[in-house]
Amino acid sequence: MKAAVTTKPRAKGRTGPRRGGRPTRAEAQAIEERILAVAAELFARDGYAATSMERVISECGAGKDTIYRRYGSKREIFDAVLDRSRSRIMARLADLEAGQSRQSSLAQLKDLARCLLDINLDPELVAFKRIAASETLMVEGSDASPEPDAILMLLRTAVSRAQEGQHLVAGDVAFLADFLVNSIIVGPTTLAMFGYRPLASAKERAVYFEKAWKLFLGGRRLINKKQLIRDGRCGARGRFAERTARRRIDRA
């Protein structure tokens, strides 16, 4: 039998409404965060089937009516847990973008790819993906929007900016973004979903990422070399353009 998740006992009056009235907005948000934090821990630790509404009620210390007013079923609370996880991921990516204003577009893309690798190897997110895959919750009856959409849009935007800065070959942005994900993120994430612990240490992850990133860039350099020299031989200033193209290749 699986051990129950250890949680701190509820402080009196802490997760319930104030005596004699409705909870304030801040209190209501604190109650909701407490419910979702406990539910996330239970789902990640014990899986979807073993996590019941009754267990969530028992562990978080909120009243049954308090929870059922917000979430009518286990599916609804799991959807809310996914939305909470997604919001936290998007906030993290927004913070990353805010600190990149002085970086080149290629450096921004690299930082984003590394951040996405870290996010996808987060044990809680791995557990949620495992649940979604095994229970087919994201396909059958879930109201939660597909997780990759907003994140892939950010990645595609970063790829497009790198193309505009002539760091990546021109072409299908969606294809290049998918290729980057498959080159760097999919392999370790798949291993994690099968119960392995790939790239467990920060050093292992850093070494792996640098190797994978160089391999990803290797393809675009081979393509760019042919394209730049071909384009450099066109026009009235062909020789000067060719020398410029070759210098760009050497610096790449």
Coordinates of C-alpha atoms in Angstrom, one line a residue:
M1 CA 0.0 0.0 0.0
K2 CA 1.4 3.4 -0.9
A3 CA 2.3 5.7 1.9
A4 CA 0.3 8.8 2.3
V5 CA 1.9 12.1 1.3
T6 CA 3.2 13.9 4.4
T7 CA 1.8 17.3 4.8
K8 CA 1.9 19.8 7.6
P9 CA -1.2 20.0 9.8
R10 CA -3.5 22.8 9.0
A11 CA -3.1 25.8 11.2
K12 CA -6.5 26.7 12.8
G13 CA -8.4 29.1 10.6
R14 CA -5.6 29.2 8.0
T15 CA -7.2 27.5 5.0
G16 CA -10.8 28.2 5.8
P17 CA -12.8 31.4 5.6
R18 CA -12.8 33.9 8.3
R19 CA -15.3 33.4 11.0
G20 CA -18.6 35.1 10.3
G21 CA -18.1 35.9 6.6
R22 CA -16.7 35.0 3.2
P23 CA -12.9 34.7 2.8
T24 CA -11.1 37.7 1.3
R25 CA -9.7 37.5 -2.2
A26 CA -6.2 36.8 -0.7
E27 CA -7.6 34.1 1.5
A28 CA -9.5 32.5 -1.3
Q29 CA -6.3 32.5 -3.5
A30 CA -4.4 30.9 -0.6
I31 CA -7.0 28.2 -0.2
E32 CA -7.0 27.4 -3.9
E33 CA -3.2 27.3 -4.0
R34 CA -3.1 25.0 -1.0
I35 CA -5.7 22.7 -2.6
L36 CA -3.8 22.6 -5.9
A37 CA -0.3 22.2 -4.3
V38 CA -1.6 19.2 -2.3
A39 CA -3.4 17.7 -5.3
A40 CA -0.2 18.2 -7.5
E41 CA 1.9 16.4 -4.9
L42 CA -0.6 13.5 -4.7
F43 CA -1.0 13.1 -8.5
A44 CA 2.8 13.3 -9.0
R45 CA 3.6 10.8 -6.2
D46 CA 0.8 8.3 -6.4
G47 CA -0.6 8.7 -9.9
Y48 CA -4.1 9.5 -11.2
A49 CA -5.9 6.3 -10.2
A50 CA -4.7 6.3 -6.6
T51 CA -5.6 10.0 -6.0
S52 CA -9.2 10.5 -5.0
M53 CA -11.1 13.6 -4.1
E54 CA -11.3 12.3 -0.6
R55 CA -7.6 12.0 -0.3
V56 CA -7.2 15.6 -1.5
I57 CA -9.7 16.8 1.0
S58 CA -8.0 14.9 3.8
E59 CA -4.5 16.0 3.0
C60 CA -5.1 19.7 2.3
G61 CA -7.3 20.2 5.4
A62 CA -10.0 22.2 3.5
G63 CA -13.7 21.3 3.9
K64 CA -15.4 19.1 1.4
D65 CA -17.8 21.9 0.4
T66 CA -14.8 24.2 -0.1
I67 CA -13.3 21.9 -2.6
Y68 CA -16.4 20.7 -4.4
R69 CA -17.5 24.3 -4.9
R70 CA -14.3 24.8 -6.9
Y71 CA -13.9 21.4 -8.6
G72 CA -16.7 19.1 -9.3
S73 CA -14.6 16.0 -10.0
K74 CA -11.1 14.6 -9.9
R75 CA -10.8 15.3 -13.6
E76 CA -11.5 19.0 -13.0
I77 CA -9.0 19.3 -10.2
F78 CA -6.3 17.5 -12.4
D79 CA -7.0 20.0 -15.2
A80 CA -6.6 22.8 -12.7
V81 CA -3.3 21.3 -11.5
L82 CA -2.1 21.2 -15.2
D83 CA -3.2 24.8 -15.7
R84 CA -1.2 25.8 -12.6
S85 CA 1.9 24.0 -13.8
R86 CA 1.5 25.6 -17.2
S87 CA 1.2 29.0 -15.7
R88 CA 4.3 28.6 -13.7
I89 CA 6.2 27.4 -16.8
M90 CA 5.1 30.4 -18.8
A91 CA 6.0 32.8 -15.9
R92 CA 9.5 31.2 -15.9
L93 CA 9.9 31.6 -19.6
A94 CA 8.7 35.2 -19.4
D95 CA 11.4 35.9 -16.7
L96 CA 14.0 34.4 -19.0
E97 CA 12.9 36.5 -22.0
A98 CA 12.9 39.7 -19.8
G99 CA 16.6 39.1 -19.1
Q100 CA 17.7 38.5 -22.7
S101 CA 17.4 42.0 -24.2
R102 CA 21.1 42.5 -24.8
Q103 CA 21.8 39.0 -26.1
S104 CA 22.0 38.0 -29.8
S105 CA 19.0 36.1 -31.2
L106 CA 21.0 32.9 -31.4
A107 CA 22.0 33.2 -27.7
Q108 CA 18.4 33.8 -26.8
L109 CA 17.4 30.7 -28.7
K110 CA 20.1 28.7 -26.9
D111 CA 19.0 29.9 -23.5
L112 CA 15.4 29.1 -24.3
A113 CA 16.3 25.5 -25.5
R114 CA 18.3 24.9 -22.3
C115 CA 15.4 26.2 -20.1
L116 CA 13.0 23.9 -21.9
L117 CA 15.2 20.9 -21.3
D118 CA 15.3 21.7 -17.6
I119 CA 11.5 22.2 -17.5
N120 CA 10.8 19.0 -19.3
L121 CA 13.0 17.0 -16.9
D122 CA 11.3 18.4 -13.8
P123 CA 10.1 15.4 -11.9
E124 CA 6.6 16.8 -11.3
L125 CA 6.0 17.6 -14.9
V126 CA 7.4 14.2 -16.0
A127 CA 4.8 12.6 -13.6
F128 CA 2.0 14.7 -15.1
K129 CA 3.0 13.8 -18.7
R130 CA 3.1 10.2 -17.7
I131 CA -0.4 10.4 -16.3
A132 CA -1.6 12.2 -19.4
A133 CA -0.1 9.5 -21.6
S134 CA -1.3 6.5 -19.6
E135 CA -4.7 7.8 -18.7
T136 CA -5.3 9.5 -22.1
L137 CA -6.6 12.5 -20.1
M138 CA -5.4 15.0 -22.7
V139 CA -7.3 13.2 -25.4
E140 CA -10.5 12.0 -23.8
G141 CA -12.6 14.5 -22.0
S142 CA -10.1 16.9 -20.6
D143 CA -10.9 20.6 -20.7
A144 CA -7.2 21.6 -20.3
S145 CA -5.7 23.2 -23.4
P146 CA -2.8 21.3 -25.0
E147 CA 0.4 22.2 -23.1
P148 CA 2.8 22.6 -26.0
D149 CA 1.0 25.3 -28.0
A150 CA 2.1 28.4 -26.1
I151 CA 5.6 27.1 -25.5
L152 CA 6.1 26.1 -29.1
M153 CA 4.9 29.5 -30.2
L154 CA 7.7 31.0 -28.1
L155 CA 10.2 28.6 -29.6
R156 CA 9.1 29.3 -33.1
T157 CA 9.4 33.1 -32.5
A158 CA 12.9 32.6 -31.2
V159 CA 13.8 30.5 -34.2
S160 CA 12.4 33.1 -36.6
R161 CA 14.4 35.9 -34.9
A162 CA 17.6 33.7 -35.2
Q163 CA 16.8 33.4 -38.9
E164 CA 16.4 37.1 -39.3
G165 CA 19.7 37.6 -37.6
Q166 CA 21.2 35.1 -40.2
H167 CA 22.2 32.7 -37.5
L168 CA 20.0 30.0 -38.9
V169 CA 19.2 28.9 -42.4
A170 CA 16.0 30.4 -43.9
G171 CA 13.2 27.8 -44.1
D172 CA 10.2 26.4 -42.4
V173 CA 10.2 27.8 -38.9
A174 CA 7.9 25.2 -37.5
F175 CA 10.1 22.4 -38.9
L176 CA 13.2 23.9 -37.4
A177 CA 11.5 24.4 -34.0
D178 CA 10.3 20.8 -34.0
F179 CA 13.8 19.6 -35.1
L180 CA 15.4 21.5 -32.2
V181 CA 12.9 19.9 -29.7
N182 CA 13.5 16.4 -31.1
S183 CA 17.3 16.9 -31.2
I184 CA 17.7 18.1 -27.6
I185 CA 14.6 17.5 -25.5
V186 CA 12.6 14.5 -26.6
G187 CA 15.2 11.8 -25.9
P188 CA 15.9 12.6 -22.2
T189 CA 12.2 13.4 -21.6
T190 CA 11.1 10.0 -23.0
L191 CA 13.6 8.2 -20.8
A192 CA 12.3 10.1 -17.7
M193 CA 8.8 9.1 -18.5
F194 CA 9.8 5.5 -18.5
G195 CA 11.2 5.8 -15.0
Y196 CA 14.8 6.4 -15.8
R197 CA 16.7 9.4 -14.4
P198 CA 18.6 10.8 -17.3
L199 CA 21.0 13.8 -16.8
A200 CA 20.4 13.7 -13.0
S201 CA 23.2 16.1 -12.2
A202 CA 23.7 19.7 -13.3
K203 CA 27.0 18.8 -14.8
E204 CA 25.7 15.9 -16.8
R205 CA 22.9 18.0 -18.2
A206 CA 25.2 20.9 -19.1
V207 CA 27.6 18.5 -21.0
Y208 CA 24.7 16.8 -22.8
F209 CA 23.1 20.1 -23.8
E210 CA 26.3 21.6 -25.2
K211 CA 26.9 18.5 -27.3
A212 CA 23.3 18.4 -28.6
W213 CA 23.3 22.1 -29.3
K214 CA 26.5 21.9 -31.4
L215 CA 25.0 19.0 -33.3
F216 CA 21.8 21.1 -34.0
L217 CA 23.9 24.0 -35.2
G218 CA 26.1 21.7 -37.3
G219 CA 23.2 21.0 -39.7
R220 CA 22.4 24.7 -40.2
R221 CA 26.1 25.5 -40.8
L222 CA 26.5 23.0 -43.6
I223 CA 23.4 24.4 -45.3
N224 CA 24.4 28.0 -44.6
K225 CA 27.9 27.4 -46.1
K226 CA 26.4 26.4 -49.5
Q227 CA 23.8 29.1 -49.4
L228 CA 26.2 31.9 -48.4
I229 CA 28.8 31.1 -51.0
R230 CA 26.1 30.6 -53.7
D231 CA 24.5 34.0 -52.8
G232 CA 27.9 35.6 -52.6
R233 CA 28.8 34.8 -56.2
C234 CA 25.8 36.7 -57.5
G235 CA 25.7 40.4 -58.4
A236 CA 28.2 43.0 -59.4
R237 CA 30.2 42.7 -56.2
G238 CA 30.5 39.0 -56.4
R239 CA 34.1 38.6 -55.2
F240 CA 33.7 41.0 -52.3
A241 CA 30.4 39.3 -51.3
E242 CA 32.1 35.8 -51.6
R243 CA 34.9 36.9 -49.3
T244 CA 32.4 38.3 -46.8
A245 CA 30.4 35.1 -46.9
R246 CA 33.5 33.0 -46.3
R247 CA 34.5 35.2 -43.3
R248 CA 31.0 34.7 -41.9
I249 CA 31.4 30.9 -42.3
D250 CA 34.8 31.0 -40.5
R251 CA 33.3 32.9 -37.6
A252 CA 30.3 30.6 -37.3

